[in-house]
Amino acid sequence: MNRYHPYLDWIEQQQSPMAQRLAAWSRINSGTTHREGLARMLSALQEAFSVLGGTMEVLECDPVDHVDEAGNLQALQLGKVLHLVKRPEASLKVFLGGHMDTVFGKDHPFQEPRRQNGRLNGPGAADLKGGLVVMLTALQALERSPYAAGIGWEVVINPDEEIGSPGSARLLAACARRNQVGLLYEPALADGTLAGARKGSGNFTVVLRGRAAHAGRDFHAGRNAIVALAEYTQALFALNHLREGVTINPGQVAGGGAVNMVPDLAILRFNVRVSTVTDQQWLEEKLDRLDHLFLERDGITLQRHGRFARPPKPISPANEKLFAAVAACGHMLGVPLTWQATGGCCDGNNLAAAGLPNVDTLGVRGGNLHSDREYALLDSLAERAKISALLLMRLASGEERL
Ligand SMILES: [Zn+2]
């Protein structure tokens, strides 16, 4: 343990620059659909991560479909991915991942970070910009140490995690195949607990079309898409009570127009969560059946878009071993670490499904994610960077074997 101290002590001295860097990154609006903001965030990351050496590349996301307000499929323009590799020839290779996007759109009122009582309240402060600061600092400590030569690493920072990483999924799957260990920098809970098993998730959009007609003169000739959608939504929501571990959340509706017109378009966007692959198959079958019921209706058409973007993440034996290795580092640093199952999901789900054992909440301690009360606990920046750095150095020196 003592031999790692100089590099861990160096992290301790970085507390204030780390906090400053986090505030600066939080101030850059990088909502998933805000491409200029994502480009600004990308340059800030390029500059900061360039100190690590290695081969840096900016990669395009794969094209992704999106259902627009008129119910039509459009190509969604995503931001770019930062990709960095060092010592790819090493026999032990570690993947480190995080995302630069946030859930806060360009015009969201939550823009300016505020520092108060050891917290940074700001967009993306915990999810996941704090984690990016932690990842960078841990890698800097590793690279300052003589152990670095014993390990190769690959970093991916994607711009589309908050919508399920549709444009970076292929790259992440490739990373899962060429690395042996995955470290992701999603936030831990405020008390430091890490996420264990995670639910799977899917996002869907249903477009129901009816027939427009004059609400007075031709009322009976019309087919009301809003009413059909209301019935569809009720039937969908009723599936919530049928199977433990499955939840369905209708999240957004749109449609209709002038009130003297029978509406011919209504759109529902919904999110589903499942605990197991069998749950997913069960739900897929229910959704197909529901679609058919509505397609049989006179004058109504239905299209369902979307998919299960994130498979459930059960804890495999390889994953348990990795958790134990992380917990051992925490123990040596006087930071007890435990983990618990969560309904949330992240890129760790997809990496696990592609065969890469990973711990996905190595970022800052924080809370109130996805709300304007989001915060990161600033003392966790150095604390969590030390845990990652120690793990990397122990893996690199061969003291920890997985
Ligand atoms: Zn996140």
Coordinates of C-alpha atoms and ligand atoms in Angstrom, one line a residue:
M1 CA 0.0 0.0 0.0
N2 CA 2.8 2.5 1.0
R3 CA 4.3 2.3 -2.5
Y4 CA 1.1 3.9 -3.9
H5 CA 1.0 6.8 -1.4
P6 CA 3.0 9.5 -3.4
Y7 CA 0.4 9.2 -6.2
L8 CA -2.6 9.2 -3.9
D9 CA -1.1 12.2 -2.0
W10 CA -0.8 14.0 -5.3
I11 CA -4.6 13.5 -5.8
E12 CA -5.2 14.9 -2.3
Q13 CA -3.5 18.1 -3.5
Q14 CA -5.8 18.4 -6.5
Q15 CA -9.0 19.0 -4.5
S16 CA -9.3 22.7 -5.4
P17 CA -8.4 22.4 -9.1
M18 CA -10.8 19.5 -9.4
A19 CA -13.6 21.5 -7.9
Q20 CA -12.8 24.5 -10.2
R21 CA -12.7 22.2 -13.2
L22 CA -16.1 20.7 -12.3
A23 CA -17.7 24.2 -12.0
A24 CA -16.3 25.2 -15.4
W25 CA -17.6 22.0 -17.0
S26 CA -21.0 22.2 -15.3
R27 CA -21.4 25.8 -16.7
I28 CA -21.2 24.5 -20.3
N29 CA -24.7 23.5 -21.3
S30 CA -24.3 20.1 -23.0
G31 CA -27.9 18.8 -23.1
T32 CA -28.1 15.7 -25.4
T33 CA -29.8 17.6 -28.2
H34 CA -27.7 20.8 -28.0
R35 CA -25.0 20.1 -30.5
E36 CA -23.1 23.4 -30.2
G37 CA -22.9 23.0 -26.4
L38 CA -21.7 19.4 -26.8
A39 CA -19.0 20.7 -29.2
R40 CA -17.8 23.2 -26.6
M41 CA -17.8 20.4 -23.9
L42 CA -15.9 18.2 -26.3
S43 CA -13.1 20.8 -26.8
A44 CA -12.9 21.4 -23.0
L45 CA -12.5 17.6 -22.6
Q46 CA -9.9 17.3 -25.4
E47 CA -7.8 20.0 -23.8
A48 CA -8.0 18.4 -20.3
F49 CA -7.5 14.8 -21.3
S50 CA -4.6 15.6 -23.7
V51 CA -2.2 15.7 -20.7
L52 CA -2.5 11.9 -20.5
G53 CA -0.8 11.3 -23.8
G54 CA -2.0 8.3 -25.9
T55 CA -4.0 8.5 -29.1
M56 CA -6.9 10.8 -29.1
E57 CA -9.7 10.7 -31.7
V58 CA -13.0 12.4 -32.2
L59 CA -15.6 9.9 -33.5
E60 CA -19.0 10.4 -35.1
C61 CA -22.0 8.7 -33.6
D62 CA -24.0 6.3 -35.7
P63 CA -27.2 7.8 -37.3
V64 CA -30.3 7.6 -35.1
D65 CA -34.0 7.8 -35.9
H66 CA -36.3 10.1 -34.0
V67 CA -40.1 10.5 -34.3
D68 CA -40.9 14.2 -34.8
E69 CA -44.0 16.1 -33.7
A70 CA -45.7 15.3 -37.0
G71 CA -45.2 11.6 -36.2
N72 CA -42.6 11.1 -38.9
L73 CA -39.2 9.5 -38.6
Q74 CA -36.3 11.9 -38.8
A75 CA -32.5 11.5 -38.4
L76 CA -31.5 12.8 -35.0
Q77 CA -28.3 14.8 -35.1
L78 CA -26.1 13.7 -32.1
G79 CA -22.8 15.1 -30.8
K80 CA -19.4 13.5 -31.2
V81 CA -17.5 11.0 -29.1
L82 CA -14.1 11.5 -27.5
H83 CA -12.0 8.4 -27.7
L84 CA -8.6 8.0 -26.2
V85 CA -6.3 4.9 -26.1
K86 CA -3.0 4.3 -24.3
R87 CA -0.8 1.2 -24.5
P88 CA -3.3 -0.9 -26.4
E89 CA -0.5 -3.6 -26.7
A90 CA -0.7 -4.2 -22.9
S91 CA -2.0 -7.6 -21.8
L92 CA -4.3 -6.1 -19.3
K93 CA -6.7 -3.5 -20.7
V94 CA -9.2 -1.4 -18.8
F95 CA -12.1 0.5 -20.3
L96 CA -13.1 3.8 -18.6
G97 CA -16.3 5.4 -19.7
G98 CA -18.5 8.4 -19.0
H99 CA -20.9 10.8 -20.9
M100 CA -20.6 14.5 -21.6
D101 CA -24.4 15.0 -22.2
T102 CA -26.9 16.1 -19.6
V103 CA -30.7 16.0 -19.4
F104 CA -30.9 19.8 -19.3
G105 CA -31.8 21.3 -22.7
K106 CA -30.3 24.5 -24.2
D107 CA -33.2 26.6 -22.8
H108 CA -33.6 24.9 -19.5
P109 CA -33.5 27.5 -16.6
F110 CA -30.9 25.4 -14.7
Q111 CA -27.7 26.7 -16.2
E112 CA -25.4 28.2 -13.6
P113 CA -23.6 26.1 -11.0
R114 CA -23.6 27.3 -7.4
R115 CA -21.2 26.3 -4.7
Q116 CA -22.5 26.0 -1.1
N117 CA -21.6 24.1 2.0
G118 CA -19.2 21.7 0.3
R119 CA -21.6 21.0 -2.6
L120 CA -21.7 22.0 -6.2
N121 CA -25.3 22.4 -7.3
G122 CA -25.2 22.5 -11.1
P123 CA -26.3 20.8 -14.3
G124 CA -24.4 17.6 -14.7
A125 CA -22.4 18.2 -11.5
A126 CA -22.9 14.6 -10.4
D127 CA -24.3 13.1 -13.6
L128 CA -21.7 12.9 -15.0
K129 CA -19.2 15.7 -15.2
G130 CA -18.0 15.1 -11.6
G131 CA -17.2 11.6 -12.8
L132 CA -15.2 12.9 -15.7
V133 CA -13.1 14.9 -13.3
V134 CA -12.6 11.8 -11.1
M135 CA -11.7 9.6 -14.1
L136 CA -9.2 12.2 -15.5
T137 CA -7.5 12.7 -12.1
A138 CA -7.2 8.9 -11.5
L139 CA -5.6 8.4 -14.9
Q140 CA -3.2 11.3 -14.3
A141 CA -2.1 9.7 -11.0
L142 CA -1.7 6.3 -12.7
E143 CA 0.4 7.9 -15.5
R144 CA 2.6 9.6 -12.9
S145 CA 3.3 6.3 -11.3
P146 CA 5.9 3.7 -12.4
Y147 CA 3.0 1.1 -12.6
A148 CA 1.4 2.6 -15.7
A149 CA 3.6 0.5 -18.0
G150 CA 1.8 -2.6 -16.7
I151 CA -1.7 -1.6 -18.0
G152 CA -3.4 -0.3 -21.1
W153 CA -6.6 1.7 -21.1
E154 CA -9.3 3.0 -23.4
V155 CA -11.5 6.0 -22.6
V156 CA -14.9 6.7 -24.3
I157 CA -16.9 9.8 -23.4
N158 CA -20.1 9.7 -25.4
P159 CA -22.7 12.5 -26.1
D160 CA -25.9 10.4 -26.0
E161 CA -26.0 8.4 -22.8
E162 CA -29.0 10.2 -21.4
I163 CA -31.2 9.0 -24.3
G164 CA -29.8 5.4 -24.1
S165 CA -26.6 5.8 -26.1
P166 CA -28.2 4.8 -29.5
G167 CA -25.4 6.5 -31.5
S168 CA -22.5 5.1 -29.5
A169 CA -23.8 1.6 -28.7
R170 CA -21.7 0.0 -31.5
L171 CA -18.5 1.6 -30.2
L172 CA -19.2 0.6 -26.6
A173 CA -19.9 -3.0 -27.7
A174 CA -16.5 -3.1 -29.5
C175 CA -14.8 -1.7 -26.4
A176 CA -16.4 -4.4 -24.3
R177 CA -14.8 -7.0 -26.5
R178 CA -11.3 -5.6 -26.4
N179 CA -11.0 -4.8 -22.7
Q180 CA -11.0 -7.0 -19.6
V181 CA -12.3 -4.6 -17.0
G182 CA -14.9 -1.8 -17.2
L183 CA -15.0 1.3 -15.0
L184 CA -17.8 3.8 -15.5
Y185 CA -18.1 7.1 -13.8
E186 CA -21.9 7.5 -13.1
P187 CA -22.5 9.1 -9.6
A188 CA -22.6 7.0 -6.5
L189 CA -25.4 7.7 -4.0
A190 CA -24.8 10.6 -1.6
D191 CA -23.7 8.1 1.2
G192 CA -21.2 6.5 -1.2
T193 CA -23.2 3.3 -2.0
L194 CA -22.5 2.0 -5.5
A195 CA -25.1 0.5 -7.9
G196 CA -25.1 -3.3 -8.1
A197 CA -27.7 -5.0 -10.3
R198 CA -29.6 -2.7 -12.6
K199 CA -32.9 -2.9 -14.4
G200 CA -33.1 -2.9 -18.2
S201 CA -34.9 -0.1 -20.0
G202 CA -36.5 0.7 -23.3
N203 CA -37.9 3.9 -24.9
F204 CA -40.8 3.7 -27.3
T205 CA -42.9 6.1 -29.3
V206 CA -46.4 5.2 -30.5
V207 CA -47.9 7.1 -33.4
L208 CA -51.7 6.7 -33.8
R209 CA -53.4 8.1 -36.8
G210 CA -57.1 8.4 -37.3
R211 CA -59.2 10.4 -39.8
A212 CA -59.7 14.2 -39.7
A213 CA -63.2 15.6 -40.1
H214 CA -65.2 18.7 -39.3
A215 CA -66.3 18.4 -35.7
G216 CA -69.8 19.7 -36.6
R217 CA -70.7 18.8 -40.1
D218 CA -68.9 15.4 -40.4
F219 CA -68.3 14.3 -36.8
H220 CA -69.2 10.7 -37.4
A221 CA -66.9 10.4 -40.4
G222 CA -63.9 11.2 -38.3
R223 CA -61.8 8.8 -36.3
N224 CA -60.4 10.4 -33.2
A225 CA -56.7 9.7 -32.7
I226 CA -56.6 11.3 -29.3
V227 CA -59.3 9.1 -27.9
A228 CA -57.6 6.0 -29.4
L229 CA -54.4 7.1 -27.8
A230 CA -56.1 7.6 -24.4
E231 CA -57.4 4.1 -24.6
Y232 CA -54.1 2.7 -25.7
T233 CA -52.4 4.5 -22.8
Q234 CA -54.8 3.1 -20.3
A235 CA -54.3 -0.4 -21.6
L236 CA -50.6 0.0 -21.6
F237 CA -50.5 1.4 -18.0
A238 CA -52.7 -1.5 -16.8
L239 CA -49.7 -3.8 -17.7
N240 CA -48.0 -2.4 -14.7
H241 CA -50.0 -4.5 -12.3
L242 CA -49.3 -7.8 -14.1
R243 CA -45.7 -8.7 -13.4
E244 CA -43.4 -7.9 -10.5
G245 CA -40.2 -6.1 -11.7
V246 CA -41.8 -4.5 -14.8
T247 CA -42.8 -0.9 -14.9
I248 CA -44.2 1.2 -17.7
N249 CA -44.2 5.0 -17.6
P250 CA -46.2 7.0 -20.2
G251 CA -44.0 10.1 -20.3
Q252 CA -45.2 12.5 -23.0
V253 CA -48.3 12.9 -25.2
A254 CA -48.8 15.2 -28.2
G255 CA -51.4 15.5 -30.9
G256 CA -54.5 17.2 -32.1
G257 CA -55.0 20.8 -33.3
A258 CA -58.0 23.0 -33.7
V259 CA -60.9 21.9 -31.4
N260 CA -63.5 22.0 -34.2
M261 CA -61.6 19.2 -36.0
V262 CA -61.6 15.5 -35.2
P263 CA -57.8 14.9 -34.6
D264 CA -56.1 12.5 -36.9
L265 CA -52.7 12.3 -35.0
A266 CA -51.7 11.5 -31.5
I267 CA -48.3 10.5 -30.2
L268 CA -47.3 8.8 -27.0
R269 CA -43.7 8.4 -25.7
F270 CA -43.1 6.0 -22.9
N271 CA -40.3 4.3 -21.0
V272 CA -40.3 0.7 -19.7
R273 CA -38.1 -1.0 -17.1
V274 CA -37.6 -4.7 -16.7
S275 CA -35.6 -6.8 -14.2
T276 CA -34.8 -9.8 -16.3
V277 CA -34.5 -10.8 -19.9
T278 CA -37.6 -13.0 -19.4
D279 CA -39.5 -9.9 -18.3
Q280 CA -38.4 -8.2 -21.5
Q281 CA -39.7 -11.0 -23.6
W282 CA -43.0 -11.0 -21.7
L283 CA -43.4 -7.3 -22.2
E284 CA -42.5 -7.4 -25.9
E285 CA -45.2 -9.9 -26.4
K286 CA -47.8 -7.8 -24.5
L287 CA -46.8 -4.7 -26.6
D288 CA -47.2 -6.6 -29.9
R289 CA -50.7 -7.9 -28.8
L290 CA -51.7 -4.4 -27.8
D291 CA -50.6 -3.0 -31.2
H292 CA -52.7 -5.6 -32.9
L293 CA -55.8 -4.7 -30.9
F294 CA -55.6 -1.1 -32.1
L295 CA -54.7 -2.0 -35.7
E296 CA -57.9 -3.9 -36.0
R297 CA -59.9 -0.7 -35.3
D298 CA -61.8 0.9 -38.2
G299 CA -59.9 3.9 -39.5
I300 CA -57.0 3.8 -37.0
T301 CA -53.4 3.0 -37.8
L302 CA -50.7 2.5 -35.3
Q303 CA -46.9 2.5 -35.6
R304 CA -44.6 1.8 -32.6
H305 CA -41.0 2.9 -32.8
G306 CA -38.2 2.3 -30.3
R307 CA -36.5 -0.6 -28.6
F308 CA -35.1 -2.0 -25.4
A309 CA -31.9 0.0 -25.5
R310 CA -30.5 -1.3 -22.2
P311 CA -30.6 -5.0 -21.3
P312 CA -30.9 -5.8 -17.5
K313 CA -27.6 -6.0 -15.7
P314 CA -27.5 -8.9 -13.3
I315 CA -24.4 -9.4 -11.2
S316 CA -22.2 -12.1 -12.6
P317 CA -19.4 -13.9 -10.7
A318 CA -16.8 -11.8 -12.7
N319 CA -18.7 -8.7 -11.7
E320 CA -18.7 -9.7 -8.1
K321 CA -14.9 -10.2 -8.2
L322 CA -14.5 -6.7 -9.6
F323 CA -16.7 -5.3 -6.9
A324 CA -14.6 -7.0 -4.3
A325 CA -11.5 -5.5 -5.8
V326 CA -13.0 -2.0 -5.7
A327 CA -14.2 -2.5 -2.1
A328 CA -10.7 -3.6 -1.1
C329 CA -9.3 -0.3 -2.4
G330 CA -12.0 1.6 -0.5
H331 CA -11.1 -0.4 2.6
M332 CA -7.4 0.5 2.3
L333 CA -8.4 4.2 2.0
G334 CA -10.7 4.1 4.9
V335 CA -13.8 4.4 2.7
P336 CA -16.2 1.5 3.3
L337 CA -18.0 0.6 0.0
T338 CA -21.3 -1.3 -0.4
W339 CA -23.6 -1.6 -3.3
Q340 CA -27.3 -2.0 -3.9
A341 CA -29.7 -2.9 -6.8
T342 CA -31.3 0.0 -8.6
G343 CA -34.0 0.6 -11.1
G344 CA -31.8 3.1 -13.0
C345 CA -29.6 2.0 -15.9
C346 CA -26.6 3.2 -17.8
D347 CA -23.9 2.1 -20.3
G348 CA -22.8 -0.4 -17.7
N349 CA -25.9 -2.5 -18.7
N350 CA -24.8 -2.7 -22.3
L351 CA -21.1 -3.4 -21.5
A352 CA -22.2 -6.2 -19.1
A353 CA -24.5 -7.7 -21.8
A354 CA -21.5 -7.6 -24.2
G355 CA -19.5 -9.6 -21.7
L356 CA -17.4 -6.9 -19.9
P357 CA -17.6 -7.0 -16.1
N358 CA -17.9 -3.4 -14.9
V359 CA -18.5 -1.2 -11.9
D360 CA -20.5 1.7 -13.1
T361 CA -20.8 4.2 -10.2
L362 CA -17.2 5.2 -9.6
G363 CA -18.0 8.9 -10.0
V364 CA -18.7 11.5 -7.3
R365 CA -21.1 11.1 -4.4
G366 CA -24.2 13.2 -5.2
G367 CA -27.9 13.3 -5.5
N368 CA -31.1 14.8 -6.9
L369 CA -30.0 13.8 -10.4
H370 CA -32.1 15.0 -13.4
S371 CA -33.5 17.9 -11.4
D372 CA -32.4 21.5 -10.8
R373 CA -31.4 20.4 -7.3
E374 CA -28.7 18.1 -8.7
Y375 CA -25.5 18.3 -6.6
A376 CA -22.1 16.8 -6.2
L377 CA -20.3 16.5 -2.9
L378 CA -17.0 18.2 -3.5
D379 CA -14.9 16.2 -1.0
S380 CA -15.8 13.1 -3.0
L381 CA -13.8 14.3 -6.0
A382 CA -10.5 13.4 -4.5
E383 CA -11.9 10.5 -2.4
R384 CA -13.3 8.7 -5.5
A385 CA -10.3 9.6 -7.7
K386 CA -8.1 7.8 -5.1
I387 CA -10.2 4.7 -5.2
S388 CA -10.0 4.5 -9.0
A389 CA -6.3 5.3 -9.0
L390 CA -5.5 2.7 -6.4
L391 CA -7.5 0.1 -8.3
L392 CA -5.6 0.9 -11.5
M393 CA -2.2 0.9 -9.9
R394 CA -3.0 -2.4 -8.1
L395 CA -4.1 -4.0 -11.3
A396 CA -1.1 -2.6 -13.1
S397 CA 1.4 -3.8 -10.5
G398 CA -0.2 -7.3 -10.5
E399 CA -1.0 -7.0 -6.8
E400 CA -4.7 -7.4 -7.7
R401 CA -5.7 -10.1 -10.2
L402 CA -9.2 -10.5 -11.5
Ligands
ZN1 ZN -25.4 9.6 -16.2

